[in-house]
Short mmCIF file of C-alpha atoms and ligand atoms in Angstrom, two decimals:
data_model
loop_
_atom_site.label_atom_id
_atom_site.label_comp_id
_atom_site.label_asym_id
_atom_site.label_seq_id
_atom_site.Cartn_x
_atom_site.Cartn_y
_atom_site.Cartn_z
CA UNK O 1 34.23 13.56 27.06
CA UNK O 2 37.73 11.91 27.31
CA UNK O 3 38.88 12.96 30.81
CA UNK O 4 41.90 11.20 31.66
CA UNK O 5 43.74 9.29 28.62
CA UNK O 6 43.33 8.22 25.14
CA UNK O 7 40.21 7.46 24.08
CA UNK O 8 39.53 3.72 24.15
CA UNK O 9 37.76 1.95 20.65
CA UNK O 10 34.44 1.16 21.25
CA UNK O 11 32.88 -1.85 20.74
CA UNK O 12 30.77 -1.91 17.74
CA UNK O 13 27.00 -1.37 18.78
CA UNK O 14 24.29 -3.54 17.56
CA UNK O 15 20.45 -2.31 17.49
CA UNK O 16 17.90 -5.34 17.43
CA UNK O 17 14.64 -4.00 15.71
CA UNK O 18 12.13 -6.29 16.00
CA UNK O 19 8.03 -5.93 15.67
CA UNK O 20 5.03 -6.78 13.28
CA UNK O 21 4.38 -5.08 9.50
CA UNK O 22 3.26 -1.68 9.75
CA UNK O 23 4.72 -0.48 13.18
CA UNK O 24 7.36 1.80 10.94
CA UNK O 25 10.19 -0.78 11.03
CA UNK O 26 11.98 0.07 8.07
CA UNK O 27 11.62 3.62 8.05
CA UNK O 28 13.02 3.92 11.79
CA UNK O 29 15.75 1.30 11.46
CA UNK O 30 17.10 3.26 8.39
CA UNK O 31 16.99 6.40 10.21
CA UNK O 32 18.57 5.49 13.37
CA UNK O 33 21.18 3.97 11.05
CA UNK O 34 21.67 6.82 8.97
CA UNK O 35 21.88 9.12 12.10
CA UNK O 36 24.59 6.82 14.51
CA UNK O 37 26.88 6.48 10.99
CA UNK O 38 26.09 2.37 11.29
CA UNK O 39 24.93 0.10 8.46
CA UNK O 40 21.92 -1.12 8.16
CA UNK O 41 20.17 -4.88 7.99
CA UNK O 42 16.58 -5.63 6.64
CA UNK O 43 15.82 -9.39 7.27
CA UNK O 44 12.72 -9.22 6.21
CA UNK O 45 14.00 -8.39 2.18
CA UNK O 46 15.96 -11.60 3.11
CA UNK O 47 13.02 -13.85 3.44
CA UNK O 48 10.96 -12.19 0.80
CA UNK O 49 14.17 -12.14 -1.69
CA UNK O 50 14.27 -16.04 -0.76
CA UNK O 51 10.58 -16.38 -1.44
CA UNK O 52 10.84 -14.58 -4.91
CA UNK O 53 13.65 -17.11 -6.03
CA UNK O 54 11.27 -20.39 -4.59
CA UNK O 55 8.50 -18.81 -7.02
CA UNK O 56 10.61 -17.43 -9.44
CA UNK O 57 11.96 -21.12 -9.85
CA UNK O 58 8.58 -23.28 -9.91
CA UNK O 59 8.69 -24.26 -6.19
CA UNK O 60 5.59 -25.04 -4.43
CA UNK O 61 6.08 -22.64 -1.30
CA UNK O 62 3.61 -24.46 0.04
CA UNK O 63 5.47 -27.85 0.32
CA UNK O 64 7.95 -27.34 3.15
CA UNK O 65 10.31 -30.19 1.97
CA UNK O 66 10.59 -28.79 -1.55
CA UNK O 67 11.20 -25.65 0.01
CA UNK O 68 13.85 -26.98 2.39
CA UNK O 69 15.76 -28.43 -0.54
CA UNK O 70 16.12 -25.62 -2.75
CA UNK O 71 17.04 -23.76 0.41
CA UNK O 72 20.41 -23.11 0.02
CA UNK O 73 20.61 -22.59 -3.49
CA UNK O 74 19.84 -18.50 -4.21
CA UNK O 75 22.16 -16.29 -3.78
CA UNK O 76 21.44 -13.69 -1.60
CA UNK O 77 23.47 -10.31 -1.06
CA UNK O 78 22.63 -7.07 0.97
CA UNK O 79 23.81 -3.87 0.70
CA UNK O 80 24.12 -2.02 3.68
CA UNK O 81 24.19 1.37 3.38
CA UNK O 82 20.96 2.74 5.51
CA UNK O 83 20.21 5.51 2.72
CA UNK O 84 20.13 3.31 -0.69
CA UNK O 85 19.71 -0.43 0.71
CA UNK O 86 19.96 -2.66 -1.83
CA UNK O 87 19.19 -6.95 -1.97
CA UNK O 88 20.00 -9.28 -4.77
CA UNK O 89 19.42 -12.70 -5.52
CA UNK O 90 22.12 -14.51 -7.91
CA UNK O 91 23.43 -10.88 -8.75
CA UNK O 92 19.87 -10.00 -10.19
CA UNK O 93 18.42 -6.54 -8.78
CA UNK O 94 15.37 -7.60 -6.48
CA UNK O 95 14.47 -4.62 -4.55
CA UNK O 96 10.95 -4.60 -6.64
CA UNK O 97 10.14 -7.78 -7.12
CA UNK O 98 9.61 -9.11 -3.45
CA UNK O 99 7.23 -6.06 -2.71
CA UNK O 100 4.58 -7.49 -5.12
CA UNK O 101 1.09 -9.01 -3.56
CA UNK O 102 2.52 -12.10 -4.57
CA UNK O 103 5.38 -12.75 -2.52
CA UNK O 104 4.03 -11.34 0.41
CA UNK O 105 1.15 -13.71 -0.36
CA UNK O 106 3.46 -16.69 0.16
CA UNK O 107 6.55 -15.18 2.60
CA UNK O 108 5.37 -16.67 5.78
CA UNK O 109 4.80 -20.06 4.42
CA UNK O 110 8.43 -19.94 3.57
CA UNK O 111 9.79 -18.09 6.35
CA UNK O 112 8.36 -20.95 8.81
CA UNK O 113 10.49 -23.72 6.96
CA UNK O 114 13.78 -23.93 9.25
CA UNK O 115 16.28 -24.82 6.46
CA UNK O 116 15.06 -21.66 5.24
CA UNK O 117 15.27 -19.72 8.52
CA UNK O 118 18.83 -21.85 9.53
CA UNK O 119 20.45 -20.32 5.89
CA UNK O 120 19.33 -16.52 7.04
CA UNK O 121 20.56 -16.55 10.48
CA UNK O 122 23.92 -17.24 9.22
CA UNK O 123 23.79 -14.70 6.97
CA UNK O 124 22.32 -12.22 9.27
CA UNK O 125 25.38 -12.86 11.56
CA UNK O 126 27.66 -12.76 9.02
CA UNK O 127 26.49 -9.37 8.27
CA UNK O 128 26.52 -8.02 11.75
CA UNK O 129 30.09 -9.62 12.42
CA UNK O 130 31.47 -7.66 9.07
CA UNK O 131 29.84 -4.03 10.84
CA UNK O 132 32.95 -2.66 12.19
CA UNK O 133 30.93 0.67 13.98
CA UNK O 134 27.80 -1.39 14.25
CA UNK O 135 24.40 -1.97 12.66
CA UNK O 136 20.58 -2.16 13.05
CA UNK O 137 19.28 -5.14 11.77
CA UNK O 138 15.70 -4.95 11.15
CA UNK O 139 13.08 -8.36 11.53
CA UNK O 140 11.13 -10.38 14.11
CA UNK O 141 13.69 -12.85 15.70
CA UNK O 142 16.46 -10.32 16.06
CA UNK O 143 16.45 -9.99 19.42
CA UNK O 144 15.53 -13.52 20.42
CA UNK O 145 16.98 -15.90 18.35
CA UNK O 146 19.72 -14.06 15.64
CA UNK O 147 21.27 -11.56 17.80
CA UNK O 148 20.77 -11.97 21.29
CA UNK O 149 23.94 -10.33 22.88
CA UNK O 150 22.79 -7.24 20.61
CA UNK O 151 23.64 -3.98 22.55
CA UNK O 152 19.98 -2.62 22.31
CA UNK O 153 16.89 -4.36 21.56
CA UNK O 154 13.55 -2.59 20.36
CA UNK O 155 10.45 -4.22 20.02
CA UNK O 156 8.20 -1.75 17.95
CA UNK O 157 4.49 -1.90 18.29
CA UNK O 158 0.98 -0.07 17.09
CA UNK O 159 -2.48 -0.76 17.23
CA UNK O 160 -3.93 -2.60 13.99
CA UNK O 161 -5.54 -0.08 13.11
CA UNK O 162 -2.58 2.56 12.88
CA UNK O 163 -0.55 -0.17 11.10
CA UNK O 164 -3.37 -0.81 8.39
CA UNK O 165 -3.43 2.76 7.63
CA UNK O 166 0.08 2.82 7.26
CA UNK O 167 0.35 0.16 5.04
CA UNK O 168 -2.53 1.39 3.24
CA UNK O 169 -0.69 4.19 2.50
CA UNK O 170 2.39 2.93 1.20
CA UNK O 171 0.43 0.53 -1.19
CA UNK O 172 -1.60 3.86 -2.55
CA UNK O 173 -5.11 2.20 -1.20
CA UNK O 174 -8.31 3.86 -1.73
CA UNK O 175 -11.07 3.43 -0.12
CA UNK O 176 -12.16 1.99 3.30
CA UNK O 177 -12.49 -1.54 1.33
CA UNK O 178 -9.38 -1.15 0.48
CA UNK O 179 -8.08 -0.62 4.37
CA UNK O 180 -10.41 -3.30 5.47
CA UNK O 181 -8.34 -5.87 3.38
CA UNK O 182 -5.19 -4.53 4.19
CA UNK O 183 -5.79 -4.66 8.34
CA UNK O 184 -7.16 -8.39 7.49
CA UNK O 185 -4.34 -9.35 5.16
CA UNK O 186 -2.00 -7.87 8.06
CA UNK O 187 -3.33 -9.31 10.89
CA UNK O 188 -3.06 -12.70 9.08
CA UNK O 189 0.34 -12.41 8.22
CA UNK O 190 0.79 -11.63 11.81
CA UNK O 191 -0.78 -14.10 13.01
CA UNK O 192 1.09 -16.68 10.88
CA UNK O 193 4.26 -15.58 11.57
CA UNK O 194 4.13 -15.35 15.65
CA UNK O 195 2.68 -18.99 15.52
CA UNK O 196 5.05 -20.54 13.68
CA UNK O 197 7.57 -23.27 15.73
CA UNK O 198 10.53 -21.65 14.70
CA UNK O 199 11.82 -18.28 16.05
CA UNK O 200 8.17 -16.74 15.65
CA UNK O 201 7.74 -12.87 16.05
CA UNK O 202 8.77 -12.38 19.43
CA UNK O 203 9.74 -9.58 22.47
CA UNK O 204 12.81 -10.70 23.47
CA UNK O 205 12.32 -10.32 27.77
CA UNK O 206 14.91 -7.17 27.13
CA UNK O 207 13.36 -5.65 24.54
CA UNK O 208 12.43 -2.05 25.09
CA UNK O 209 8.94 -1.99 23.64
CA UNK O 210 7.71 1.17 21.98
CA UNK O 211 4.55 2.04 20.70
CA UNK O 212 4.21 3.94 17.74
CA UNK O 213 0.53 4.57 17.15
CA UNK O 214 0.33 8.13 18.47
CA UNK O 215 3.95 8.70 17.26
CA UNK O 216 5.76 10.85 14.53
CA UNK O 217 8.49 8.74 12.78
CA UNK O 218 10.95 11.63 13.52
CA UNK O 219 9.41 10.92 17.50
CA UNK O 220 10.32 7.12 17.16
CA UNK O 221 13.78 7.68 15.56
CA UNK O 222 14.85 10.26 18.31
CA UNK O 223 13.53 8.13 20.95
CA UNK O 224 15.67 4.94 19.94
CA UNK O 225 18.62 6.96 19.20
CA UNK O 226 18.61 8.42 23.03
CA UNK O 227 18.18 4.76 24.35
CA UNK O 228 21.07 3.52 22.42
CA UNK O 229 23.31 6.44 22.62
CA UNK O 230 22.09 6.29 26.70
CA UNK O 231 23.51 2.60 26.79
CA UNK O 232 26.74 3.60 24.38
CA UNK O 233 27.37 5.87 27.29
CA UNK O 234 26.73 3.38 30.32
CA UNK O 235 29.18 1.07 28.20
O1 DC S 1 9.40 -7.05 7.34
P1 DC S 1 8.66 -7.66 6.14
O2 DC S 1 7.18 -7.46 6.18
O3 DC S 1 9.27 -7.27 4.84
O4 DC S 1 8.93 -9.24 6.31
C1 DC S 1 8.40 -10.17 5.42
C2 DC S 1 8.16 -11.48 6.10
O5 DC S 1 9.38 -12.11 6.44
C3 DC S 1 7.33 -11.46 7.37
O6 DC S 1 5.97 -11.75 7.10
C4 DC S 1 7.92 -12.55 8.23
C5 DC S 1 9.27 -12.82 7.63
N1 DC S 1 10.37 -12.46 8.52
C6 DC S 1 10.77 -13.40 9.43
O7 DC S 1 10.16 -14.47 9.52
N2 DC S 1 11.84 -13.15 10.23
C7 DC S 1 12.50 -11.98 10.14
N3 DC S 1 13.56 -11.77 10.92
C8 DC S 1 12.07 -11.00 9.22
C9 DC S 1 10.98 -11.27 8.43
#
């Protein structure tokens, strides 16, 4: 590839991921990670591992300024390895407690308080600046608000009803009651979380959006590997 002289270092790259629940976020971001040899970022854990402390600790999540107080008091670590991600909060494991009902019951409420959001950011950064080949940080402000010089930016997308299903599935639903609640429940959160003041859930105006209703995750992975190896190359 290296025609004429040594071959210079590249500059790390840095994949923004950003899109609502259900679109296959996770799963792609850790695959696209996994594939390019870069670490790996889920923000989202962040806020919910933040949430699980606020409840964990008797604070009304509901009550922005007792929220905003106890703010910067968890501890909060990620690991960043794309194939065994790991979060924890004052050196406890939390990887299964923020994926109960009940934290993702009360993670928007939280996520909308800016002392909360101001703590993450830096955090997020911090993790991104440590990346020496890169990352792919994973969220719904990536792009716009916590890494806007990032090298690509994807804003994933699917249709409600593809999402619900999705989600369905991973929570080992049943029936169509069951899928009914879980579109509604996901649509709120949604809802909540691209109308809130600060950073909402937003397409940055670069953001390559993707849709991912009619698409394989092994289609969405491929596809946002050949858009960010295509701009590794133009670099
Ligand atoms: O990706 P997730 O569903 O685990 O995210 C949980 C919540 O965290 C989501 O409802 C909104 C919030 N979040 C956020 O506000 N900003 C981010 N960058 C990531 C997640």
């Amino acid at each position: 590839m290296y025609k004429e002289g040594p071959p210079t270092v590249s500059n790390p790259v840095i994949v923004a991921i950003d899109g609502p629940s259900g679109t296959g976020k996770s799963s792609t971001s850790k695959a696209v990670a996994a594939e390019l040899g870069l670490s790996y970022l889920d923000t989202g854990a962040q806020y919910r591992a933040i949430t699980w402390w606020m409840l964990s600790n008797g604070v009304d999540v509901n009550d922005q300024a007792a929220v905003a107080n106890a703010a910067a008091k968890p501890v909060i670590e990620s690991g960043s390895d794309p194939l065994a991600p790991t979060i924890t909060v004052d050196g406890v494991d939390a990887s299964g407690p923020i994926r109960t009902q009940e934290v993702t019951a009360a993670v928007s409420a939280v996520s909308a308080v800016p002392e909360v959001r101001t703590r993450l950011v830096e955090l997020q950064r911090e993790a991104a600046e440590k990346a020496t080949a890169g990352i792919v940080v994973e969220g719904r402000d990536i792009g716009t608000t916590v890494l806007p010089d990032a090298t690509v930016k994807i804003f994933l997308t699917a249709s409600a009803e593809a999402r619900a299903v999705r989600r369905a599935g991973e929570l080992q639903a049943k029936g169509p009651a069951d899928l009914a609640a879980t579109q509604a429940a996901l649509v709120e959160r949604d809802a909540a979380d691209s109308g809130r003041k600060t950073s909402p859930l937003a397409k940055a105006e670069d953001a390559i959006e993707v849709d991912t209703s009619e698409l394989t995750l092994e289609q969405v992975v491929e596809c946002v590997v050949t858009l960010v190896e295509e701009k590794r190359v133009a670099a």
